[in-house]
PDB file of C-alpha atoms and ligand atoms in Angstrom:
ATOM      1  CA  MET Q   1     110.368  87.364 156.844  1.00 70.00           C
ATOM      2  CA  GLN Q   2     109.632  89.094 153.573  1.00 81.00           C
ATOM      3  CA  ALA Q   3     112.298  89.398 150.875  1.00 87.00           C
ATOM      4  CA  GLU Q   4     111.791  93.189 150.827  1.00 90.00           C
ATOM      5  CA  GLN Q   5     112.483  93.485 154.549  1.00 90.00           C
ATOM      6  CA  LEU Q   6     115.610  91.346 154.214  1.00 94.00           C
ATOM      7  CA  GLU Q   7     116.835  93.504 151.321  1.00 94.00           C
ATOM      8  CA  SER Q   8     116.261  96.763 153.242  1.00 95.00           C
ATOM      9  CA  ILE Q   9     118.286  95.423 156.175  1.00 97.00           C
ATOM     10  CA  ALA Q  10     121.003  94.133 153.803  1.00 97.00           C
ATOM     11  CA  ALA Q  11     121.133  97.622 152.265  1.00 97.00           C
ATOM     12  CA  MET Q  12     121.601  99.151 155.732  1.00 97.00           C
ATOM     13  CA  VAL Q  13     124.510  96.762 156.376  1.00 97.00           C
ATOM     14  CA  ARG Q  14     126.125  97.769 153.070  1.00 96.00           C
ATOM     15  CA  GLU Q  15     125.837 101.454 153.949  1.00 96.00           C
ATOM     16  CA  ALA Q  16     126.782 101.229 157.630  1.00 97.00           C
ATOM     17  CA  ARG Q  17     130.247 102.169 158.860  1.00 97.00           C
ATOM     18  CA  GLU Q  18     129.989 100.761 162.391  1.00 98.00           C
ATOM     19  CA  ILE Q  19     127.818  97.760 163.198  1.00 98.00           C
ATOM     20  CA  VAL Q  20     127.132  96.211 166.592  1.00 98.00           C
ATOM     21  CA  VAL Q  21     125.522  92.847 167.237  1.00 98.00           C
ATOM     22  CA  PHE Q  22     124.271  92.667 170.830  1.00 98.00           C
ATOM     23  CA  SER Q  23     123.456  89.066 171.746  1.00 98.00           C
ATOM     24  CA  GLY Q  24     121.769  87.124 174.525  1.00 98.00           C
ATOM     25  CA  ALA Q  25     120.910  83.564 175.440  1.00 98.00           C
ATOM     26  CA  GLY Q  26     118.371  83.141 172.598  1.00 98.00           C
ATOM     27  CA  LEU Q  27     121.242  83.093 170.100  1.00 98.00           C
ATOM     28  CA  SER Q  28     122.634  79.929 171.717  1.00 98.00           C
ATOM     29  CA  ALA Q  29     119.214  78.243 172.009  1.00 97.00           C
ATOM     30  CA  ASP Q  30     119.730  76.444 168.679  1.00 97.00           C
ATOM     31  CA  SER Q  31     122.965  74.992 170.097  1.00 98.00           C
ATOM     32  CA  GLY Q  32     120.927  73.268 172.806  1.00 97.00           C
ATOM     33  CA  ILE Q  33     121.875  75.668 175.611  1.00 97.00           C
ATOM     34  CA  PRO Q  34     118.695  76.620 177.479  1.00 96.00           C
ATOM     35  CA  THR Q  35     117.875  80.322 177.832  1.00 96.00           C
ATOM     36  CA  PHE Q  36     117.262  81.823 181.268  1.00 95.00           C
ATOM     37  CA  ARG Q  37     113.647  82.932 181.104  1.00 94.00           C
ATOM     38  CA  ASP Q  38     111.845  81.027 178.320  1.00 90.00           C
ATOM     39  CA  GLY Q  39     108.887  79.103 179.788  1.00 85.00           C
ATOM     40  CA  ALA Q  40     109.484  75.710 181.346  1.00 84.00           C
ATOM     41  CA  THR Q  41     112.953  75.271 179.843  1.00 89.00           C
ATOM     42  CA  GLY Q  42     114.316  78.585 181.192  1.00 94.00           C
ATOM     43  CA  LEU Q  43     117.179  77.977 183.646  1.00 94.00           C
ATOM     44  CA  TRP Q  44     115.828  80.519 186.142  1.00 94.00           C
ATOM     45  CA  ASN Q  45     112.496  78.691 186.152  1.00 93.00           C
ATOM     46  CA  LYS Q  46     114.286  75.565 187.401  1.00 92.00           C
ATOM     47  CA  VAL Q  47     116.835  76.862 189.894  1.00 94.00           C
ATOM     48  CA  ASP Q  48     117.000  79.946 192.101  1.00 95.00           C
ATOM     49  CA  PRO Q  49     119.635  82.320 190.660  1.00 96.00           C
ATOM     50  CA  ASP Q  50     120.129  83.719 194.145  1.00 96.00           C
ATOM     51  CA  GLU Q  51     121.407  80.287 195.238  1.00 96.00           C
ATOM     52  CA  VAL Q  52     123.495  79.328 192.210  1.00 97.00           C
ATOM     53  CA  ALA Q  53     124.519  82.543 190.450  1.00 97.00           C
ATOM     54  CA  SER Q  54     124.737  85.416 192.921  1.00 97.00           C
ATOM     55  CA  ILE Q  55     127.658  86.784 194.881  1.00 97.00           C
ATOM     56  CA  GLU Q  56     125.726  86.301 198.136  1.00 97.00           C
ATOM     57  CA  GLY Q  57     125.094  82.677 197.112  1.00 97.00           C
ATOM     58  CA  PHE Q  58     128.823  82.217 196.446  1.00 96.00           C
ATOM     59  CA  MET Q  59     129.715  83.669 199.852  1.00 95.00           C
ATOM     60  CA  ARG Q  60     127.166  81.406 201.590  1.00 96.00           C
ATOM     61  CA  ASN Q  61     128.036  78.253 199.693  1.00 96.00           C
ATOM     62  CA  PRO Q  62     130.876  78.510 197.150  1.00 96.00           C
ATOM     63  CA  GLY Q  63     130.661  74.783 196.339  1.00 96.00           C
ATOM     64  CA  ARG Q  64     127.031  75.004 195.210  1.00 97.00           C
ATOM     65  CA  VAL Q  65     127.677  77.938 192.841  1.00 97.00           C
ATOM     66  CA  TRP Q  66     130.866  76.277 191.529  1.00 97.00           C
ATOM     67  CA  ASN Q  67     129.110  72.968 190.920  1.00 97.00           C
ATOM     68  CA  TRP Q  68     126.094  74.477 189.153  1.00 97.00           C
ATOM     69  CA  LEU Q  69     128.312  76.551 186.870  1.00 97.00           C
ATOM     70  CA  LEU Q  70     130.551  73.521 186.251  1.00 97.00           C
ATOM     71  CA  GLN Q  71     127.500  71.588 184.972  1.00 96.00           C
ATOM     72  CA  LEU Q  72     126.698  74.533 182.695  1.00 97.00           C
ATOM     73  CA  LYS Q  73     130.320  74.615 181.483  1.00 97.00           C
ATOM     74  CA  LYS Q  74     130.173  70.880 180.690  1.00 96.00           C
ATOM     75  CA  LEU Q  75     127.044  71.459 178.605  1.00 97.00           C
ATOM     76  CA  VAL Q  76     128.701  74.377 176.780  1.00 98.00           C
ATOM     77  CA  ASP Q  77     131.775  72.194 176.098  1.00 97.00           C
ATOM     78  CA  GLU Q  78     129.615  69.341 174.770  1.00 98.00           C
ATOM     79  CA  LYS Q  79     127.605  71.594 172.439  1.00 98.00           C
ATOM     80  CA  ALA Q  80     128.882  73.895 169.698  1.00 98.00           C
ATOM     81  CA  PRO Q  81     128.203  77.215 167.976  1.00 98.00           C
ATOM     82  CA  ASN Q  82     125.141  77.022 165.729  1.00 98.00           C
ATOM     83  CA  ALA Q  83     124.209  78.384 162.309  1.00 98.00           C
ATOM     84  CA  GLY Q  84     123.432  81.789 163.879  1.00 98.00           C
ATOM     85  CA  HIS Q  85     126.953  82.164 165.323  1.00 98.00           C
ATOM     86  CA  GLU Q  86     128.436  80.955 162.050  1.00 98.00           C
ATOM     87  CA  ALA Q  87     126.350  83.436 160.052  1.00 98.00           C
ATOM     88  CA  LEU Q  88     127.621  86.264 162.298  1.00 98.00           C
ATOM     89  CA  ALA Q  89     131.209  85.190 161.688  1.00 98.00           C
ATOM     90  CA  ARG Q  90     130.463  85.236 157.938  1.00 98.00           C
ATOM     91  CA  LEU Q  91     128.920  88.692 158.376  1.00 97.00           C
ATOM     92  CA  GLU Q  92     132.176  89.973 159.877  1.00 97.00           C
ATOM     93  CA  LYS Q  93     134.059  88.705 156.806  1.00 96.00           C
ATOM     94  CA  THR Q  94     131.527  90.290 154.449  1.00 96.00           C
ATOM     95  CA  CYS Q  95     131.853  93.561 156.352  1.00 94.00           C
ATOM     96  CA  ARG Q  96     135.626  93.816 155.945  1.00 90.00           C
ATOM     97  CA  GLY Q  97     136.527  97.510 155.843  1.00 90.00           C
ATOM     98  CA  LYS Q  98     133.796  98.409 158.343  1.00 95.00           C
ATOM     99  CA  GLN Q  99     133.774  98.003 162.128  1.00 95.00           C
ATOM    100  CA  LEU Q 100     131.716  95.041 163.309  1.00 97.00           C
ATOM    101  CA  ALA Q 101     131.687  94.360 167.032  1.00 98.00           C
ATOM    102  CA  VAL Q 102     129.803  91.683 168.920  1.00 98.00           C
ATOM    103  CA  ILE Q 103     128.726  92.649 172.430  1.00 98.00           C
ATOM    104  CA  THR Q 104     127.476  89.540 174.168  1.00 98.00           C
ATOM    105  CA  GLN Q 105     125.843  88.765 177.480  1.00 98.00           C
ATOM    106  CA  ASN Q 106     126.580  85.096 176.810  1.00 98.00           C
ATOM    107  CA  ILE Q 107     129.313  83.344 178.721  1.00 98.00           C
ATOM    108  CA  ASP Q 108     129.651  80.358 176.368  1.00 98.00           C
ATOM    109  CA  GLY Q 109     132.451  81.726 174.156  1.00 98.00           C
ATOM    110  CA  TYR Q 110     130.629  80.606 170.996  1.00 98.00           C
ATOM    111  CA  HIS Q 111     131.083  83.878 169.084  1.00 98.00           C
ATOM    112  CA  THR Q 112     134.867  83.582 169.235  1.00 98.00           C
ATOM    113  CA  ARG Q 113     134.719  79.838 168.550  1.00 98.00           C
ATOM    114  CA  ALA Q 114     132.621  80.517 165.443  1.00 98.00           C
ATOM    115  CA  GLY Q 115     135.184  83.032 164.170  1.00 98.00           C
ATOM    116  CA  ASN Q 116     134.162  86.560 165.196  1.00 98.00           C
ATOM    117  CA  THR Q 117     137.267  88.518 166.185  1.00 97.00           C
ATOM    118  CA  GLN Q 118     135.835  91.638 167.892  1.00 97.00           C
ATOM    119  CA  VAL Q 119     133.883  90.227 170.835  1.00 98.00           C
ATOM    120  CA  LEU Q 120     133.124  91.983 174.132  1.00 98.00           C
ATOM    121  CA  GLU Q 121     131.858  89.542 176.786  1.00 98.00           C
ATOM    122  CA  VAL Q 122     130.136  91.919 179.207  1.00 98.00           C
ATOM    123  CA  HIS Q 123     129.100  89.118 181.598  1.00 98.00           C
ATOM    124  CA  GLY Q 124     132.473  87.344 181.472  1.00 98.00           C
ATOM    125  CA  THR Q 125     133.169  83.755 180.452  1.00 98.00           C
ATOM    126  CA  ILE Q 126     132.569  80.279 181.805  1.00 98.00           C
ATOM    127  CA  HIS Q 127     135.891  79.079 180.415  1.00 98.00           C
ATOM    128  CA  ARG Q 128     138.100  80.917 182.932  1.00 97.00           C
ATOM    129  CA  VAL Q 129     138.497  81.183 186.715  1.00 97.00           C
ATOM    130  CA  ARG Q 130     140.124  84.028 188.615  1.00 97.00           C
ATOM    131  CA  CYS Q 131     141.079  85.278 192.052  1.00 97.00           C
ATOM    132  CA  HIS Q 132     138.036  86.784 193.747  1.00 95.00           C
ATOM    133  CA  HIS Q 133     140.266  89.553 195.137  1.00 95.00           C
ATOM    134  CA  HIS Q 134     141.671  90.459 191.705  1.00 93.00           C
ATOM    135  CA  CYS Q 135     145.297  89.792 192.730  1.00 95.00           C
ATOM    136  CA  GLY Q 136     146.051  88.939 189.101  1.00 93.00           C
ATOM    137  CA  PHE Q 137     145.538  85.167 189.119  1.00 96.00           C
ATOM    138  CA  ALA Q 138     143.417  83.867 186.239  1.00 96.00           C
ATOM    139  CA  ALA Q 139     143.478  80.532 184.442  1.00 96.00           C
ATOM    140  CA  ALA Q 140     141.465  78.360 182.096  1.00 97.00           C
ATOM    141  CA  TRP Q 141     138.805  76.394 183.990  1.00 97.00           C
ATOM    142  CA  GLN Q 142     140.356  72.903 183.828  1.00 92.00           C
ATOM    143  CA  GLU Q 143     138.069  69.879 183.711  1.00 82.00           C
ATOM    144  CA  ASP Q 144     139.592  68.432 186.888  1.00 88.00           C
ATOM    145  CA  ALA Q 145     138.891  71.623 188.924  1.00 92.00           C
ATOM    146  CA  LEU Q 146     135.750  70.145 190.457  1.00 93.00           C
ATOM    147  CA  GLU Q 147     135.693  72.296 193.591  1.00 92.00           C
ATOM    148  CA  PRO Q 148     136.546  75.868 194.577  1.00 92.00           C
ATOM    149  CA  PHE Q 149     140.205  76.283 195.527  1.00 95.00           C
ATOM    150  CA  SER Q 150     142.409  78.975 197.003  1.00 96.00           C
ATOM    151  CA  CYS Q 151     144.309  81.456 194.882  1.00 97.00           C
ATOM    152  CA  PRO Q 152     147.950  80.302 194.500  1.00 95.00           C
ATOM    153  CA  GLY Q 153     148.982  83.977 194.633  1.00 94.00           C
ATOM    154  CA  CYS Q 154     147.141  85.347 197.676  1.00 97.00           C
ATOM    155  CA  GLY Q 155     144.997  82.587 199.177  1.00 96.00           C
ATOM    156  CA  ALA Q 156     141.657  84.279 198.419  1.00 95.00           C
ATOM    157  CA  PRO Q 157     138.870  82.156 196.908  1.00 94.00           C
ATOM    158  CA  VAL Q 158     139.124  81.384 193.201  1.00 96.00           C
ATOM    159  CA  ARG Q 159     135.815  81.694 191.349  1.00 96.00           C
ATOM    160  CA  PRO Q 160     134.473  81.509 187.801  1.00 97.00           C
ATOM    161  CA  ASP Q 161     135.373  84.651 185.829  1.00 97.00           C
ATOM    162  CA  LEU Q 162     131.812  85.692 185.134  1.00 98.00           C
ATOM    163  CA  VAL Q 163     129.511  88.315 186.562  1.00 98.00           C
ATOM    164  CA  LEU Q 164     127.335  86.996 189.374  1.00 97.00           C
ATOM    165  CA  PHE Q 165     124.092  88.699 190.380  1.00 97.00           C
ATOM    166  CA  GLY Q 166     124.893  91.513 192.777  1.00 96.00           C
ATOM    167  CA  GLU Q 167     128.260  92.295 191.133  1.00 97.00           C
ATOM    168  CA  MET Q 168     129.411  95.176 188.951  1.00 96.00           C
ATOM    169  CA  LEU Q 169     130.391  94.531 185.341  1.00 97.00           C
ATOM    170  CA  ASP Q 170     134.057  94.797 184.373  1.00 96.00           C
ATOM    171  CA  GLU Q 171     134.543  98.529 183.827  1.00 97.00           C
ATOM    172  CA  ALA Q 172     136.953  98.261 180.906  1.00 97.00           C
ATOM    173  CA  VAL Q 173     134.820  95.757 178.982  1.00 98.00           C
ATOM    174  CA  PHE Q 174     131.552  97.572 179.635  1.00 98.00           C
ATOM    175  CA  GLY Q 175     133.172 100.943 178.845  1.00 98.00           C
ATOM    176  CA  ALA Q 176     134.304  99.574 175.466  1.00 98.00           C
ATOM    177  CA  ALA Q 177     130.792  98.203 174.844  1.00 98.00           C
ATOM    178  CA  GLU Q 178     129.322 101.601 175.688  1.00 98.00           C
ATOM    179  CA  MET Q 179     131.668 103.361 173.237  1.00 98.00           C
ATOM    180  CA  ARG Q 180     130.818 100.903 170.453  1.00 98.00           C
ATOM    181  CA  SER Q 181     127.113 101.413 171.124  1.00 98.00           C
ATOM    182  CA  LEU Q 182     127.373 105.203 171.024  1.00 98.00           C
ATOM    183  CA  THR Q 183     129.248 105.281 167.712  1.00 98.00           C
ATOM    184  CA  ALA Q 184     127.344 102.490 165.909  1.00 98.00           C
ATOM    185  CA  ASP Q 185     125.101 103.431 163.033  1.00 97.00           C
ATOM    186  CA  LEU Q 186     123.474  99.979 162.868  1.00 98.00           C
ATOM    187  CA  PHE Q 187     122.714  98.012 166.040  1.00 98.00           C
ATOM    188  CA  PHE Q 188     121.305  94.447 165.984  1.00 98.00           C
ATOM    189  CA  CYS Q 189     119.801  92.994 169.181  1.00 98.00           C
ATOM    190  CA  VAL Q 190     119.403  89.255 169.091  1.00 98.00           C
ATOM    191  CA  GLY Q 191     118.035  86.714 171.550  1.00 98.00           C
ATOM    192  CA  THR Q 192     117.767  88.857 174.653  1.00 97.00           C
ATOM    193  CA  SER Q 193     114.830  89.705 176.912  1.00 96.00           C
ATOM    194  CA  PHE Q 194     116.320  93.082 178.058  1.00 93.00           C
ATOM    195  CA  THR Q 195     115.737  92.282 181.709  1.00 92.00           C
ATOM    196  CA  VAL Q 196     119.268  92.564 183.064  1.00 93.00           C
ATOM    197  CA  GLN Q 197     120.875  95.948 183.621  1.00 93.00           C
ATOM    198  CA  PRO Q 198     123.096  97.676 182.776  1.00 95.00           C
ATOM    199  CA  ALA Q 199     123.595  95.615 179.575  1.00 95.00           C
ATOM    200  CA  ALA Q 200     119.988  96.227 178.504  1.00 95.00           C
ATOM    201  CA  LEU Q 201     120.724  99.959 178.344  1.00 96.00           C
ATOM    202  CA  LEU Q 202     123.165  99.599 175.437  1.00 97.00           C
ATOM    203  CA  PRO Q 203     120.549  99.459 172.633  1.00 97.00           C
ATOM    204  CA  VAL Q 204     118.709 102.419 174.161  1.00 96.00           C
ATOM    205  CA  TRP Q 205     121.927 104.451 174.236  1.00 97.00           C
ATOM    206  CA  ALA Q 206     122.685 103.378 170.654  1.00 98.00           C
ATOM    207  CA  LYS Q 207     119.238 104.457 169.499  1.00 97.00           C
ATOM    208  CA  ARG Q 208     119.511 107.840 171.262  1.00 97.00           C
ATOM    209  CA  ALA Q 209     122.907 108.381 169.645  1.00 98.00           C
ATOM    210  CA  GLY Q 210     121.356 107.853 166.205  1.00 97.00           C
ATOM    211  CA  ALA Q 211     121.761 104.147 165.385  1.00 98.00           C
ATOM    212  CA  THR Q 212     119.129 102.178 163.526  1.00 98.00           C
ATOM    213  CA  VAL Q 213     118.086  99.372 165.890  1.00 98.00           C
ATOM    214  CA  VAL Q 214     117.036  95.964 164.563  1.00 98.00           C
ATOM    215  CA  GLU Q 215     115.631  93.409 166.997  1.00 98.00           C
ATOM    216  CA  VAL Q 216     115.693  89.679 166.189  1.00 98.00           C
ATOM    217  CA  ASN Q 217     113.527  87.679 168.567  1.00 97.00           C
ATOM    218  CA  PRO Q 218     110.560  85.325 168.083  1.00 97.00           C
ATOM    219  CA  HIS Q 219     108.753  87.204 170.870  1.00 96.00           C
ATOM    220  CA  PRO Q 220     108.140  90.891 171.632  1.00 96.00           C
ATOM    221  CA  THR Q 221     110.351  92.441 174.332  1.00 96.00           C
ATOM    222  CA  PRO Q 222     110.493  95.836 176.066  1.00 94.00           C
ATOM    223  CA  LEU Q 223     112.855  96.940 173.258  1.00 94.00           C
ATOM    224  CA  SER Q 224     110.299  96.251 170.530  1.00 95.00           C
ATOM    225  CA  LYS Q 225     108.685  99.675 171.004  1.00 93.00           C
ATOM    226  CA  VAL Q 226     112.047 101.397 170.537  1.00 92.00           C
ATOM    227  CA  ALA Q 227     113.421  99.249 167.703  1.00 96.00           C
ATOM    228  CA  ASP Q 228     113.235 100.487 164.106  1.00 96.00           C
ATOM    229  CA  PHE Q 229     112.732  96.923 162.846  1.00 95.00           C
ATOM    230  CA  SER Q 230     111.485  93.864 164.747  1.00 95.00           C
ATOM    231  CA  ILE Q 231     112.187  90.545 163.087  1.00 96.00           C
ATOM    232  CA  ARG Q 232     109.885  87.953 164.652  1.00 96.00           C
ATOM    233  CA  GLY Q 233     111.926  84.846 164.085  1.00 95.00           C
ATOM    234  CA  GLY Q 234     114.907  82.782 165.133  1.00 97.00           C
ATOM    235  CA  ALA Q 235     118.455  84.111 165.044  1.00 97.00           C
ATOM    236  CA  SER Q 236     119.929  81.307 162.921  1.00 97.00           C
ATOM    237  CA  GLN Q 237     117.319  81.719 160.230  1.00 97.00           C
ATOM    238  CA  PHE Q 238     117.564  85.526 160.067  1.00 97.00           C
ATOM    239  CA  PHE Q 239     121.365  85.911 160.163  1.00 98.00           C
ATOM    240  CA  GLY Q 240     121.780  82.910 157.853  1.00 97.00           C
ATOM    241  CA  ALA Q 241     119.531  84.605 155.278  1.00 97.00           C
ATOM    242  CA  LEU Q 242     121.171  88.016 155.771  1.00 97.00           C
ATOM    243  CA  SER Q 243     124.745  86.745 155.385  1.00 97.00           C
ATOM    244  CA  THR Q 244     123.828  84.669 152.337  1.00 96.00           C
ATOM    245  CA  ARG Q 245     122.156  87.695 150.713  1.00 96.00           C
ATOM    246  CA  LEU Q 246     125.171  89.940 151.406  1.00 96.00           C
ATOM    247  CA  GLU Q 247     127.609  87.333 150.105  1.00 95.00           C
ATOM    248  CA  ALA Q 248     125.537  86.862 146.942  1.00 93.00           C
ATOM    249  CA  THR Q 249     125.363  90.581 146.189  1.00 88.00           C
ATOM    250  CA  GLN Q 250     129.075  91.048 146.922  1.00 80.00           C
ATOM    251  CA  ALA Q 251     130.219  88.375 144.472  1.00 62.00           C
TER     252      ALA Q 251
HETATM  253  P1  OAD W 301     116.775  85.466 178.528  1.00 90.68           P
HETATM  254  O1  OAD W 301     116.575  84.017 178.800  1.00 90.68           O
HETATM  255  O2  OAD W 301     116.290  86.434 179.528  1.00 90.68           O
HETATM  256  O3  OAD W 301     116.078  85.828 177.145  1.00 90.68           O
HETATM  257  C1  OAD W 301     116.263  85.044 175.999  1.00 90.68           C
HETATM  258  C2  OAD W 301     115.534  85.713 174.836  1.00 90.68           C
HETATM  259  O4  OAD W 301     115.853  84.982 173.661  1.00 90.68           O
HETATM  260  C3  OAD W 301     114.001  85.736 174.951  1.00 90.68           C
HETATM  261  O5  OAD W 301     113.521  87.045 174.704  1.00 90.68           O
HETATM  262  C4  OAD W 301     113.551  84.764 173.848  1.00 90.68           C
HETATM  263  O6  OAD W 301     112.325  85.161 173.270  1.00 90.68           O
HETATM  264  C5  OAD W 301     114.685  84.853 172.860  1.00 90.68           C
HETATM  265  N1  OAD W 301     114.889  83.671 172.004  1.00 90.68           N
HETATM  266  C6  OAD W 301     114.638  82.372 172.281  1.00 90.68           C
HETATM  267  N2  OAD W 301     114.991  81.586 171.240  1.00 90.68           N
HETATM  268  C7  OAD W 301     115.494  82.409 170.276  1.00 90.68           C
HETATM  269  C8  OAD W 301     116.044  82.202 168.972  1.00 90.68           C
HETATM  270  N3  OAD W 301     116.152  80.988 168.437  1.00 90.68           N
HETATM  271  N4  OAD W 301     116.464  83.300 168.280  1.00 90.68           N
HETATM  272  C9  OAD W 301     116.370  84.539 168.808  1.00 90.68           C
HETATM  273  N5  OAD W 301     115.859  84.777 170.032  1.00 90.68           N
HETATM  274  C10 OAD W 301     115.439  83.740 170.765  1.00 90.68           C
HETATM  275  O7  OAD W 301     118.341  85.659 178.214  1.00 90.68           O
HETATM  276  P2  OAD W 301     119.206  87.001 178.248  1.00 90.68           P
HETATM  277  O8  OAD W 301     118.409  88.177 177.809  1.00 90.68           O
HETATM  278  O9  OAD W 301     120.468  86.710 177.538  1.00 90.68           O
HETATM  279  O10 OAD W 301     123.132  87.105 183.266  1.00 90.68           O
HETATM  280  O11 OAD W 301     119.506  87.133 179.794  1.00 90.68           O
HETATM  281  C11 OAD W 301     120.306  88.186 180.237  1.00 90.68           C
HETATM  282  C12 OAD W 301     121.135  87.773 181.413  1.00 90.68           C
HETATM  283  O12 OAD W 301     120.295  87.170 182.408  1.00 90.68           O
HETATM  284  C13 OAD W 301     122.161  86.681 181.120  1.00 90.68           C
HETATM  285  O13 OAD W 301     123.356  87.187 180.557  1.00 90.68           O
HETATM  286  C14 OAD W 301     122.404  86.127 182.476  1.00 90.68           C
HETATM  287  C15 OAD W 301     120.985  86.021 182.961  1.00 90.68           C
HETATM  288  O14 OAD W 301     120.798  86.022 184.327  1.00 90.68           O
HETATM  289  C16 OAD W 301     124.181  86.733 184.010  1.00 90.68           C
HETATM  290  O15 OAD W 301     124.550  85.591 184.055  1.00 90.68           O
HETATM  291  C17 OAD W 301     124.822  87.869 184.754  1.00 90.68           C
END
């Protein structure tokens, strides 16, 4: 990335009033969490999401979905936020006095762990389980919960509190993400392939509502045609450089 391009994006951050960072699996790649669709390492190139991550799959065989997600949770617990997450937490500090929201499709909880305070997890989290019938029961996913169990409140199945294929997104969380997207003046998209709806609509709505859209991804995506800037590189490198530049010019 050229110094001039970095400076023009830093200038946009300084001038912006409301900033959104919309993140996907590519942001956690440097933590050692595989993405879903990248070549041979992509999770969905190894297992069938219909079997391990769909609501129909859960109804057919709750144990299989539970076990696959438990393995993913163990990996997330073993690994940690990377330099990209940390740079975004630094960015929030640098942007004190402005609104900076993270809207993430990731279920790993790394944004909050790194220190961002305004995080909307539109696909839920792997760290919590809940009653499938929404009776109100929810709890941290304890390490010894190795198998699906019945809700202590109503007896319905308890399942991971994340969005499975074939399910609607949480209305309140997605509604808040929509509002943030419509009022943002600067919208970063990082590490996502824009293949899963409705989350992939958020940058398009932001752009239509007048935001400047910056994509950070080593590879072109369907958003690249719409984005005002496409940074062809890794998230850690770009946000690390951006936060360092903003901190230096603030001092
Ligand atoms: P994908 O695996 O579809 O896309 C990951 C994107 O990250 C690709 O476009 C890569 O080029 C890019 N990428 C890889 N390494 C990167 C790096 N170091 N820095 C920046 N970008 C990098 O993941 P998502 O778009 O997040 O849904 O997938 C969306 C949804 O599909 C997920 O939330 C999940 C999945 O099925 C649910 O679980 C409901």
